[in-house]
PDB file of N, CA, C and O in Angstrom:
ATOM      1  N   ILE A   1      -8.467   7.901   0.087  1.00  0.00           N
ATOM      2  CA  ILE A   1      -9.387   8.055   0.912  1.00  0.00           C
ATOM      3  C   ILE A   1      -9.965   6.463   0.722  1.00  0.00           C
ATOM      4  O   ILE A   1     -10.253   6.188   0.076  1.00  0.00           O
ATOM      5  N   SER A   2      -9.168   5.213   1.793  1.00  0.00           N
ATOM      6  CA  SER A   2      -9.467   3.496   1.425  1.00  0.00           C
ATOM      7  C   SER A   2      -9.441   3.248   3.100  1.00  0.00           C
ATOM      8  O   SER A   2      -9.144   3.857   4.143  1.00  0.00           O
ATOM      9  N   THR A   3     -10.068   2.108   2.969  1.00  0.00           N
ATOM     10  CA  THR A   3     -10.790   1.440   3.968  1.00  0.00           C
ATOM     11  C   THR A   3      -8.530   0.224   4.097  1.00  0.00           C
ATOM     12  O   THR A   3      -8.201   0.168   3.043  1.00  0.00           O
ATOM     13  N   PRO A   4      -8.060   0.475   4.882  1.00  0.00           N
ATOM     14  CA  PRO A   4      -7.600  -0.720   5.356  1.00  0.00           C
ATOM     15  C   PRO A   4      -7.297  -1.978   5.947  1.00  0.00           C
ATOM     16  O   PRO A   4      -7.300  -3.117   6.244  1.00  0.00           O
ATOM     17  N   THR A   5      -8.025  -2.566   4.434  1.00  0.00           N
ATOM     18  CA  THR A   5      -8.416  -4.183   4.134  1.00  0.00           C
ATOM     19  C   THR A   5      -8.108  -4.684   3.379  1.00  0.00           C
ATOM     20  O   THR A   5      -6.821  -4.519   1.382  1.00  0.00           O
ATOM     21  N   GLY A   6      -8.089  -6.226   3.185  1.00  0.00           N
ATOM     22  CA  GLY A   6      -6.847  -6.768   1.934  1.00  0.00           C
ATOM     23  C   GLY A   6      -5.570  -6.300   1.848  1.00  0.00           C
ATOM     24  O   GLY A   6      -4.515  -5.883   2.643  1.00  0.00           O
ATOM     25  N   GLY A   7      -4.783  -6.690   0.812  1.00  0.00           N
ATOM     26  CA  GLY A   7      -3.347  -6.065   0.354  1.00  0.00           C
ATOM     27  C   GLY A   7      -3.458  -4.415   0.869  1.00  0.00           C
ATOM     28  O   GLY A   7      -2.185  -3.952   1.165  1.00  0.00           O
ATOM     29  N   SER A   8      -4.362  -3.513   0.783  1.00  0.00           N
ATOM     30  CA  SER A   8      -4.298  -2.153   1.179  1.00  0.00           C
ATOM     31  C   SER A   8      -3.413  -2.209   2.232  1.00  0.00           C
ATOM     32  O   SER A   8      -3.116  -0.686   2.624  1.00  0.00           O
ATOM     33  N   LYS A   9      -3.776  -2.852   3.350  1.00  0.00           N
ATOM     34  CA  LYS A   9      -3.571  -1.865   4.714  1.00  0.00           C
ATOM     35  C   LYS A   9      -1.773  -2.299   4.667  1.00  0.00           C
ATOM     36  O   LYS A   9      -1.207  -1.849   5.447  1.00  0.00           O
ATOM     37  N   GLU A  10      -1.107  -2.763   3.925  1.00  0.00           N
ATOM     38  CA  GLU A  10       0.416  -3.136   4.194  1.00  0.00           C
ATOM     39  C   GLU A  10       1.329  -2.222   3.187  1.00  0.00           C
ATOM     40  O   GLU A  10       2.185  -1.828   3.810  1.00  0.00           O
ATOM     41  N   ILE A  11       0.166  -0.923   2.359  1.00  0.00           N
ATOM     42  CA  ILE A  11       0.942  -0.242   1.968  1.00  0.00           C
ATOM     43  C   ILE A  11       0.316   1.251   2.431  1.00  0.00           C
ATOM     44  O   ILE A  11       1.508   2.314   1.949  1.00  0.00           O
ATOM     45  N   LEU A  12      -0.597   1.413   2.262  1.00  0.00           N
ATOM     46  CA  LEU A  12      -1.830   2.679   3.217  1.00  0.00           C
ATOM     47  C   LEU A  12      -0.702   3.031   4.480  1.00  0.00           C
ATOM     48  O   LEU A  12      -0.877   2.233   5.203  1.00  0.00           O
ATOM     49  N   ARG A  13      -0.583   4.569   4.324  1.00  0.00           N
ATOM     50  CA  ARG A  13      -0.144   4.802   6.005  1.00  0.00           C
ATOM     51  C   ARG A  13      -1.258   6.178   6.146  1.00  0.00           C
ATOM     52  O   ARG A  13      -0.919   6.733   5.367  1.00  0.00           O
ATOM     53  N   ASN A  14      -1.942   6.027   7.076  1.00  0.00           N
ATOM     54  CA  ASN A  14      -3.287   7.075   7.099  1.00  0.00           C
ATOM     55  C   ASN A  14      -1.791   8.656   7.324  1.00  0.00           C
ATOM     56  O   ASN A  14      -1.487   9.188   8.127  1.00  0.00           O
ATOM     57  N   ASN A  15      -2.420   9.603   7.241  1.00  0.00           N
ATOM     58  CA  ASN A  15      -2.201  11.008   6.515  1.00  0.00           C
ATOM     59  C   ASN A  15      -0.489  11.002   6.132  1.00  0.00           C
ATOM     60  O   ASN A  15      -0.091  12.313   6.317  1.00  0.00           O
ATOM     61  N   GLU A  16       0.016  10.146   5.688  1.00  0.00           N
ATOM     62  CA  GLU A  16       1.338   9.794   4.428  1.00  0.00           C
ATOM     63  C   GLU A  16       0.948   9.682   3.631  1.00  0.00           C
ATOM     64  O   GLU A  16       1.255  10.566   2.573  1.00  0.00           O
ATOM     65  N   ASN A  17       0.446   9.045   2.912  1.00  0.00           N
ATOM     66  CA  ASN A  17       0.197   8.531   1.407  1.00  0.00           C
ATOM     67  C   ASN A  17      -1.033   8.212   1.350  1.00  0.00           C
ATOM     68  O   ASN A  17      -1.670   7.659   0.194  1.00  0.00           O
ATOM     69  N   SER A  18      -2.219   8.275   1.909  1.00  0.00           N
ATOM     70  CA  SER A  18      -3.336   8.594   1.965  1.00  0.00           C
ATOM     71  C   SER A  18      -4.323   8.317   3.157  1.00  0.00           C
ATOM     72  O   SER A  18      -3.627   9.248   4.082  1.00  0.00           O
ATOM     73  N   LEU A  19      -5.384   8.565   3.198  1.00  0.00           N
ATOM     74  CA  LEU A  19      -6.539   9.354   4.298  1.00  0.00           C
ATOM     75  C   LEU A  19      -6.915   7.461   4.115  1.00  0.00           C
ATOM     76  O   LEU A  19      -7.335   6.572   3.925  1.00  0.00           O
ATOM     77  N   ILE A  20      -7.327   7.255   5.993  1.00  0.00           N
ATOM     78  CA  ILE A  20      -7.842   5.884   5.863  1.00  0.00           C
ATOM     79  C   ILE A  20      -9.520   5.824   7.056  1.00  0.00           C
ATOM     80  O   ILE A  20      -9.013   7.144   7.807  1.00  0.00           O
ATOM     81  N   PHE A  21      -9.894   4.846   6.862  1.00  0.00           N
ATOM     82  CA  PHE A  21     -11.325   4.829   6.932  1.00  0.00           C
ATOM     83  C   PHE A  21     -11.295   3.784   7.984  1.00  0.00           C
ATOM     84  O   PHE A  21     -11.605   2.891   6.896  1.00  0.00           O
ATOM     85  N   ALA A  22     -12.232   3.224   8.693  1.00  0.00           N
ATOM     86  CA  ALA A  22     -12.544   1.587   8.918  1.00  0.00           C
ATOM     87  C   ALA A  22     -14.132   1.674   7.746  1.00  0.00           C
ATOM     88  O   ALA A  22     -14.828   2.421   7.307  1.00  0.00           O
ATOM     89  N   ALA A  23     -13.846   0.083   7.525  1.00  0.00           N
ATOM     90  CA  ALA A  23     -15.105  -0.350   6.742  1.00  0.00           C
ATOM     91  C   ALA A  23     -15.976  -0.314   7.123  1.00  0.00           C
ATOM     92  O   ALA A  23     -16.477  -0.058   8.589  1.00  0.00           O
ATOM     93  N   LYS A  24     -17.282  -0.093   6.013  1.00  0.00           N
ATOM     94  CA  LYS A  24     -18.774   0.200   6.280  1.00  0.00           C
ATOM     95  C   LYS A  24     -18.533   1.140   7.110  1.00  0.00           C
ATOM     96  O   LYS A  24     -19.926   1.507   8.407  1.00  0.00           O
ATOM     97  N   ASP A  25     -17.632   2.135   7.611  1.00  0.00           N
ATOM     98  CA  ASP A  25     -18.166   3.538   8.452  1.00  0.00           C
ATOM     99  C   ASP A  25     -18.284   4.623   7.088  1.00  0.00           C
ATOM    100  O   ASP A  25     -17.370   5.753   7.113  1.00  0.00           O
ATOM    101  N   ALA A  26     -20.043   4.794   7.488  1.00  0.00           N
ATOM    102  CA  ALA A  26     -19.816   6.481   6.665  1.00  0.00           C
ATOM    103  C   ALA A  26     -19.563   8.048   7.167  1.00  0.00           C
ATOM    104  O   ALA A  26     -19.064   8.853   6.169  1.00  0.00           O
ATOM    105  N   VAL A  27     -19.417   7.162   8.111  1.00  0.00           N
ATOM    106  CA  VAL A  27     -19.265   8.788   8.936  1.00  0.00           C
ATOM    107  C   VAL A  27     -17.526   8.844   8.906  1.00  0.00           C
ATOM    108  O   VAL A  27     -17.227   9.576   8.495  1.00  0.00           O
ATOM    109  N   GLY A  28     -17.083   8.048   8.911  1.00  0.00           N
ATOM    110  CA  GLY A  28     -15.240   7.919   9.015  1.00  0.00           C
ATOM    111  C   GLY A  28     -15.430   8.787   7.581  1.00  0.00           C
ATOM    112  O   GLY A  28     -14.302   9.189   7.489  1.00  0.00           O
ATOM    113  N   LEU A  29     -15.877   7.694   5.921  1.00  0.00           N
ATOM    114  CA  LEU A  29     -15.728   8.152   5.526  1.00  0.00           C
ATOM    115  C   LEU A  29     -16.064   9.818   4.932  1.00  0.00           C
ATOM    116  O   LEU A  29     -15.053  10.513   4.678  1.00  0.00           O
ATOM    117  N   MET A  30     -16.811  10.078   5.270  1.00  0.00           N
ATOM    118  CA  MET A  30     -17.463  11.652   5.569  1.00  0.00           C
ATOM    119  C   MET A  30     -16.075  12.678   5.873  1.00  0.00           C
ATOM    120  O   MET A  30     -15.820  13.496   5.675  1.00  0.00           O
ATOM    121  N   ASN A  31     -16.017  12.323   6.742  1.00  0.00           N
ATOM    122  CA  ASN A  31     -15.063  12.981   7.670  1.00  0.00           C
ATOM    123  C   ASN A  31     -13.262  12.929   6.939  1.00  0.00           C
ATOM    124  O   ASN A  31     -12.875  14.394   6.893  1.00  0.00           O
ATOM    125  N   GLN A  32     -13.334  11.657   6.481  1.00  0.00           N
ATOM    126  CA  GLN A  32     -11.939  12.069   5.698  1.00  0.00           C
ATOM    127  C   GLN A  32     -12.254  13.086   4.567  1.00  0.00           C
ATOM    128  O   GLN A  32     -11.406  13.389   4.026  1.00  0.00           O
ATOM    129  N   ILE A  33     -13.436  12.840   3.843  1.00  0.00           N
ATOM    130  CA  ILE A  33     -13.600  13.570   2.561  1.00  0.00           C
ATOM    131  C   ILE A  33     -13.701  15.101   2.943  1.00  0.00           C
ATOM    132  O   ILE A  33     -12.578  16.069   2.529  1.00  0.00           O
ATOM    133  N   GLN A  34     -13.855  14.976   4.216  1.00  0.00           N
ATOM    134  CA  GLN A  34     -13.915  16.346   4.865  1.00  0.00           C
ATOM    135  C   GLN A  34     -12.490  17.211   4.626  1.00  0.00           C
ATOM    136  O   GLN A  34     -12.446  18.721   4.931  1.00  0.00           O
ATOM    137  N   TYR A  35     -12.074  16.345   5.655  1.00  0.00           N
ATOM    138  CA  TYR A  35     -11.006  16.623   6.313  1.00  0.00           C
ATOM    139  C   TYR A  35      -9.943  16.873   4.634  1.00  0.00           C
ATOM    140  O   TYR A  35      -9.141  18.742   4.486  1.00  0.00           O
ATOM    141  N   LEU A  36     -10.154  16.282   3.626  1.00  0.00           N
ATOM    142  CA  LEU A  36      -9.117  16.334   2.466  1.00  0.00           C
ATOM    143  C   LEU A  36      -9.528  17.754   2.087  1.00  0.00           C
ATOM    144  O   LEU A  36      -8.993  18.793   1.313  1.00  0.00           O
ATOM    145  N   TYR A  37     -10.894  18.246   1.763  1.00  0.00           N
ATOM    146  CA  TYR A  37     -11.295  19.120   1.361  1.00  0.00           C
ATOM    147  C   TYR A  37     -11.113  20.558   2.123  1.00  0.00           C
ATOM    148  O   TYR A  37     -10.278  21.753   1.282  1.00  0.00           O
ATOM    149  N   GLN A  38     -10.608  20.475   3.208  1.00  0.00           N
ATOM    150  CA  GLN A  38     -10.514  20.973   3.972  1.00  0.00           C
ATOM    151  C   GLN A  38      -9.038  21.823   4.042  1.00  0.00           C
ATOM    152  O   GLN A  38      -8.624  22.867   4.668  1.00  0.00           O
ATOM    153  N   THR A  39      -8.335  20.785   3.650  1.00  0.00           N
ATOM    154  CA  THR A  39      -6.754  20.971   4.013  1.00  0.00           C
ATOM    155  C   THR A  39      -6.287  21.281   3.395  1.00  0.00           C
ATOM    156  O   THR A  39      -5.630  20.336   2.165  1.00  0.00           O
ATOM    157  N   GLU A  40      -5.345  22.637   2.517  1.00  0.00           N
ATOM    158  CA  GLU A  40      -4.835  23.107   2.252  1.00  0.00           C
ATOM    159  C   GLU A  40      -3.503  22.427   1.608  1.00  0.00           C
ATOM    160  O   GLU A  40      -2.889  22.514   2.530  1.00  0.00           O
ATOM    161  N   GLY A  41      -3.268  22.105   0.444  1.00  0.00           N
ATOM    162  CA  GLY A  41      -2.350  21.191  -0.535  1.00  0.00           C
ATOM    163  C   GLY A  41      -2.145  19.411   0.369  1.00  0.00           C
ATOM    164  O   GLY A  41      -1.270  19.166   0.245  1.00  0.00           O
ATOM    165  N   LEU A  42      -3.233  19.057   1.216  1.00  0.00           N
ATOM    166  CA  LEU A  42      -3.214  17.839   1.376  1.00  0.00           C
ATOM    167  C   LEU A  42      -3.090  17.008   0.518  1.00  0.00           C
ATOM    168  O   LEU A  42      -2.885  15.797   0.479  1.00  0.00           O
ATOM    169  N   ALA A  43      -3.676  17.093  -0.505  1.00  0.00           N
ATOM    170  CA  ALA A  43      -4.548  16.109  -1.585  1.00  0.00           C
ATOM    171  C   ALA A  43      -2.995  16.373  -2.802  1.00  0.00           C
ATOM    172  O   ALA A  43      -2.519  14.720  -2.702  1.00  0.00           O
ATOM    173  N   ALA A  44      -2.208  17.268  -3.018  1.00  0.00           N
ATOM    174  CA  ALA A  44      -0.939  17.652  -3.588  1.00  0.00           C
ATOM    175  C   ALA A  44       0.099  16.465  -2.501  1.00  0.00           C
ATOM    176  O   ALA A  44       0.961  15.869  -3.549  1.00  0.00           O
ATOM    177  N   ARG A  45       0.395  16.064  -1.844  1.00  0.00           N
ATOM    178  CA  ARG A  45       0.849  15.805  -0.679  1.00  0.00           C
ATOM    179  C   ARG A  45       1.156  14.714  -0.793  1.00  0.00           C
ATOM    180  O   ARG A  45       1.764  13.857  -0.975  1.00  0.00           O
ATOM    181  N   LEU A  46      -0.324  13.843  -0.220  1.00  0.00           N
ATOM    182  CA  LEU A  46      -1.040  12.400  -0.495  1.00  0.00           C
ATOM    183  C   LEU A  46      -0.663  11.679  -1.105  1.00  0.00           C
ATOM    184  O   LEU A  46      -0.017  11.092  -1.810  1.00  0.00           O
ATOM    185  N   GLY A  47      -0.803  12.993  -3.074  1.00  0.00           N
ATOM    186  CA  GLY A  47      -0.887  11.968  -4.288  1.00  0.00           C
ATOM    187  C   GLY A  47       1.012  11.501  -4.135  1.00  0.00           C
ATOM    188  O   GLY A  47       1.081  10.885  -5.346  1.00  0.00           O
ATOM    189  N   ALA A  48       1.365  12.917  -4.037  1.00  0.00           N
ATOM    190  CA  ALA A  48       3.095  12.943  -4.369  1.00  0.00           C
ATOM    191  C   ALA A  48       3.696  11.230  -3.337  1.00  0.00           C
ATOM    192  O   ALA A  48       4.067  10.448  -4.389  1.00  0.00           O
ATOM    193  N   ALA A  49       2.771  11.692  -2.395  1.00  0.00           N
ATOM    194  CA  ALA A  49       3.503  10.601  -1.287  1.00  0.00           C
ATOM    195  C   ALA A  49       2.936   9.158  -2.279  1.00  0.00           C
ATOM    196  O   ALA A  49       3.650   8.324  -2.189  1.00  0.00           O
ATOM    197  N   SER A  50       2.010   8.785  -2.568  1.00  0.00           N
ATOM    198  CA  SER A  50       1.341   7.620  -2.910  1.00  0.00           C
ATOM    199  C   SER A  50       1.609   7.207  -4.188  1.00  0.00           C
ATOM    200  O   SER A  50       2.294   5.661  -4.656  1.00  0.00           O
ATOM    201  N   ARG A  51       2.374   8.138  -5.131  1.00  0.00           N
ATOM    202  CA  ARG A  51       2.884   7.630  -6.116  1.00  0.00           C
ATOM    203  C   ARG A  51       4.608   7.057  -5.973  1.00  0.00           C
ATOM    204  O   ARG A  51       4.677   6.117  -6.321  1.00  0.00           O
ATOM    205  N   LEU A  52       5.036   7.832  -5.054  1.00  0.00           N
ATOM    206  CA  LEU A  52       6.540   7.456  -4.489  1.00  0.00           C
ATOM    207  C   LEU A  52       6.328   6.294  -3.663  1.00  0.00           C
ATOM    208  O   LEU A  52       7.148   4.595  -4.522  1.00  0.00           O
ATOM    209  N   THR A  53       4.898   5.493  -3.578  1.00  0.00           N
ATOM    210  CA  THR A  53       5.141   4.791  -2.310  1.00  0.00           C
ATOM    211  C   THR A  53       4.652   3.407  -3.686  1.00  0.00           C
ATOM    212  O   THR A  53       4.877   1.853  -3.374  1.00  0.00           O
ATOM    213  N   ALA A  54       4.175   3.598  -4.280  1.00  0.00           N
ATOM    214  CA  ALA A  54       3.669   2.174  -5.847  1.00  0.00           C
ATOM    215  C   ALA A  54       4.875   2.588  -6.680  1.00  0.00           C
ATOM    216  O   ALA A  54       4.962   1.152  -6.979  1.00  0.00           O
ATOM    217  N   GLU A  55       5.906   3.584  -6.424  1.00  0.00           N
ATOM    218  CA  GLU A  55       6.571   3.307  -7.449  1.00  0.00           C
ATOM    219  C   GLU A  55       7.584   2.313  -6.669  1.00  0.00           C
ATOM    220  O   GLU A  55       8.348   1.610  -7.226  1.00  0.00           O
ATOM    221  N   GLU A  56       7.867   3.297  -5.680  1.00  0.00           N
ATOM    222  CA  GLU A  56       8.958   2.035  -4.350  1.00  0.00           C
ATOM    223  C   GLU A  56       8.192   0.062  -4.637  1.00  0.00           C
ATOM    224  O   GLU A  56       8.995  -0.799  -4.006  1.00  0.00           O
ATOM    225  N   ARG A  57       6.764   0.352  -3.905  1.00  0.00           N
ATOM    226  CA  ARG A  57       6.196  -0.759  -4.030  1.00  0.00           C
ATOM    227  C   ARG A  57       5.955  -1.435  -5.051  1.00  0.00           C
ATOM    228  O   ARG A  57       5.501  -2.864  -4.892  1.00  0.00           O
ATOM    229  N   LEU A  58       5.277  -1.267  -5.403  1.00  0.00           N
ATOM    230  CA  LEU A  58       4.364  -1.867  -6.647  1.00  0.00           C
ATOM    231  C   LEU A  58       5.182  -2.296  -7.660  1.00  0.00           C
ATOM    232  O   LEU A  58       4.693  -3.051  -9.247  1.00  0.00           O
ATOM    233  N   ASP A  59       6.835  -2.049  -8.666  1.00  0.00           N
ATOM    234  CA  ASP A  59       7.223  -2.515  -9.189  1.00  0.00           C
ATOM    235  C   ASP A  59       7.157  -3.774  -9.710  1.00  0.00           C
ATOM    236  O   ASP A  59       7.452  -5.152  -9.088  1.00  0.00           O
ATOM    237  N   PHE A  60       6.853  -4.026 -10.846  1.00  0.00           N
ATOM    238  CA  PHE A  60       6.218  -5.384 -11.115  1.00  0.00           C
ATOM    239  C   PHE A  60       8.189  -6.482 -10.953  1.00  0.00           C
ATOM    240  O   PHE A  60       8.052  -7.649 -10.354  1.00  0.00           O
ATOM    241  N   GLN A  61       8.910  -5.829 -11.162  1.00  0.00           N
ATOM    242  CA  GLN A  61      10.043  -6.826 -11.459  1.00  0.00           C
ATOM    243  C   GLN A  61      10.474  -7.211  -9.874  1.00  0.00           C
ATOM    244  O   GLN A  61      10.660  -8.366  -9.393  1.00  0.00           O
ATOM    245  N   ARG A  62      10.431  -6.282  -8.791  1.00  0.00           N
ATOM    246  CA  ARG A  62      10.639  -6.441  -8.140  1.00  0.00           C
ATOM    247  C   ARG A  62       9.555  -7.711  -7.350  1.00  0.00           C
ATOM    248  O   ARG A  62      10.050  -8.701  -6.357  1.00  0.00           O
ATOM    249  N   MET A  63       8.758  -7.421  -7.050  1.00  0.00           N
ATOM    250  CA  MET A  63       7.661  -8.307  -6.997  1.00  0.00           C
ATOM    251  C   MET A  63       7.924 -10.077  -7.863  1.00  0.00           C
ATOM    252  O   MET A  63       7.256 -11.166  -7.091  1.00  0.00           O
ATOM    253  N   ALA A  64       7.878  -9.917  -8.927  1.00  0.00           N
ATOM    254  CA  ALA A  64       8.339 -11.419  -9.660  1.00  0.00           C
ATOM    255  C   ALA A  64       9.396 -10.986  -8.508  1.00  0.00           C
ATOM    256  O   ALA A  64       9.511 -12.745  -8.578  1.00  0.00           O
ATOM    257  N   ASN A  65      10.988 -10.965  -8.941  1.00  0.00           N
ATOM    258  CA  ASN A  65      11.417 -11.578  -7.614  1.00  0.00           C
ATOM    259  C   ASN A  65      11.935 -11.658  -6.589  1.00  0.00           C
ATOM    260  O   ASN A  65      12.289 -13.168  -6.009  1.00  0.00           O
ATOM    261  N   GLU A  66      10.514 -10.885  -5.662  1.00  0.00           N
ATOM    262  CA  GLU A  66      10.336 -11.581  -4.247  1.00  0.00           C
ATOM    263  C   GLU A  66       9.685 -12.678  -4.214  1.00  0.00           C
ATOM    264  O   GLU A  66       9.474 -13.952  -3.767  1.00  0.00           O
ATOM    265  N   ILE A  67       8.797 -13.097  -5.705  1.00  0.00           N
ATOM    266  CA  ILE A  67       7.557 -14.352  -5.367  1.00  0.00           C
ATOM    267  C   ILE A  67       9.024 -15.830  -6.012  1.00  0.00           C
ATOM    268  O   ILE A  67       8.428 -16.569  -5.435  1.00  0.00           O
ATOM    269  N   GLU A  68       9.580 -15.531  -6.821  1.00  0.00           N
ATOM    270  CA  GLU A  68      10.642 -16.253  -7.069  1.00  0.00           C
ATOM    271  C   GLU A  68      11.268 -16.667  -6.257  1.00  0.00           C
ATOM    272  O   GLU A  68      11.276 -18.074  -5.582  1.00  0.00           O
ATOM    273  N   ALA A  69      11.871 -16.339  -5.236  1.00  0.00           N
ATOM    274  CA  ALA A  69      13.030 -16.440  -4.430  1.00  0.00           C
ATOM    275  C   ALA A  69      12.380 -16.713  -3.030  1.00  0.00           C
ATOM    276  O   ALA A  69      12.215 -17.982  -2.503  1.00  0.00           O
ATOM    277  N   PHE A  70      10.893 -16.354  -2.504  1.00  0.00           N
ATOM    278  CA  PHE A  70      10.259 -17.248  -1.804  1.00  0.00           C
ATOM    279  C   PHE A  70       9.104 -18.656  -2.055  1.00  0.00           C
ATOM    280  O   PHE A  70      10.009 -19.701  -1.140  1.00  0.00           O
ATOM    281  N   LEU A  71       9.461 -18.812  -3.526  1.00  0.00           N
ATOM    282  CA  LEU A  71       9.155 -20.411  -4.364  1.00  0.00           C
ATOM    283  C   LEU A  71       9.986 -21.014  -3.893  1.00  0.00           C
ATOM    284  O   LEU A  71      10.169 -21.741  -3.746  1.00  0.00           O
ATOM    285  N   MET A  72      11.311 -20.474  -4.049  1.00  0.00           N
ATOM    286  CA  MET A  72      12.588 -20.909  -4.309  1.00  0.00           C
ATOM    287  C   MET A  72      12.787 -21.561  -2.544  1.00  0.00           C
ATOM    288  O   MET A  72      13.269 -22.650  -2.354  1.00  0.00           O
ATOM    289  N   GLU A  73      12.122 -20.836  -1.513  1.00  0.00           N
ATOM    290  CA  GLU A  73      12.467 -21.231  -0.956  1.00  0.00           C
ATOM    291  C   GLU A  73      12.108 -22.733  -0.012  1.00  0.00           C
ATOM    292  O   GLU A  73      12.204 -23.314   0.889  1.00  0.00           O
ATOM    293  N   LEU A  74      10.761 -22.729  -0.429  1.00  0.00           N
ATOM    294  CA  LEU A  74       9.438 -23.305  -0.050  1.00  0.00           C
ATOM    295  C   LEU A  74       9.822 -25.036  -0.942  1.00  0.00           C
ATOM    296  O   LEU A  74       9.882 -26.184  -0.750  1.00  0.00           O
ATOM    297  N   SER A  75      11.027 -24.410  -2.289  1.00  0.00           N
ATOM    298  CA  SER A  75      11.398 -25.955  -3.131  1.00  0.00           C
ATOM    299  C   SER A  75      12.086 -26.674  -2.273  1.00  0.00           C
ATOM    300  O   SER A  75      13.221 -26.005  -2.029  1.00  0.00           O
ATOM    301  N   PRO A  76      11.809 -27.990  -2.607  1.00  0.00           N
ATOM    302  CA  PRO A  76      13.332 -29.488  -1.996  1.00  0.00           C
ATOM    303  C   PRO A  76      14.392 -28.222  -2.331  1.00  0.00           C
ATOM    304  O   PRO A  76      14.657 -28.038  -3.988  1.00  0.00           O
ATOM    305  N   ALA A  77      15.735 -29.104  -1.877  1.00  0.00           N
ATOM    306  CA  ALA A  77      16.898 -28.699  -1.853  1.00  0.00           C
ATOM    307  C   ALA A  77      16.879 -29.484  -3.144  1.00  0.00           C
ATOM    308  O   ALA A  77      17.137 -30.991  -3.082  1.00  0.00           O
ATOM    309  N   PRO A  78      17.480 -29.636  -4.940  1.00  0.00           N
ATOM    310  CA  PRO A  78      17.741 -30.560  -5.516  1.00  0.00           C
ATOM    311  C   PRO A  78      18.939 -31.373  -5.121  1.00  0.00           C
ATOM    312  O   PRO A  78      19.396 -31.441  -4.169  1.00  0.00           O
ATOM    313  N   ASN A  79      18.699 -33.176  -5.544  1.00  0.00           N
ATOM    314  CA  ASN A  79      19.869 -33.586  -4.970  1.00  0.00           C
ATOM    315  C   ASN A  79      20.717 -33.610  -5.254  1.00  0.00           C
ATOM    316  O   ASN A  79      21.629 -33.597  -6.630  1.00  0.00           O
ATOM    317  N   ARG A  80      22.082 -33.652  -4.863  1.00  0.00           N
ATOM    318  CA  ARG A  80      23.277 -33.887  -5.361  1.00  0.00           C
ATOM    319  C   ARG A  80      23.650 -35.110  -4.898  1.00  0.00           C
ATOM    320  O   ARG A  80      23.533 -36.227  -3.496  1.00  0.00           O
ATOM    321  N   ARG A  81      24.839 -35.061  -5.776  1.00  0.00           N
ATOM    322  CA  ARG A  81      25.449 -36.752  -6.228  1.00  0.00           C
ATOM    323  C   ARG A  81      26.979 -36.949  -5.747  1.00  0.00           C
ATOM    324  O   ARG A  81      27.509 -35.323  -5.836  1.00  0.00           O
TER     325      ARG A  81
END
């Protein structure tokens, strides 16, 4: 259960791999907690989906490769003679 703020909004999908509520919305948080508690199997399903998302999207080597590729795009091409 989370808010879609910062980088989390890029990976969190409501009712797929998380339950989302608006920042500073105590009633929204309460509703998501109740929904999670009352929906059989939801915690297990969200947990499995969250793990898969983390394995796919938060791999250190993949992130390092993406950052390196981005920085290479920003750097000027070397002088060719």
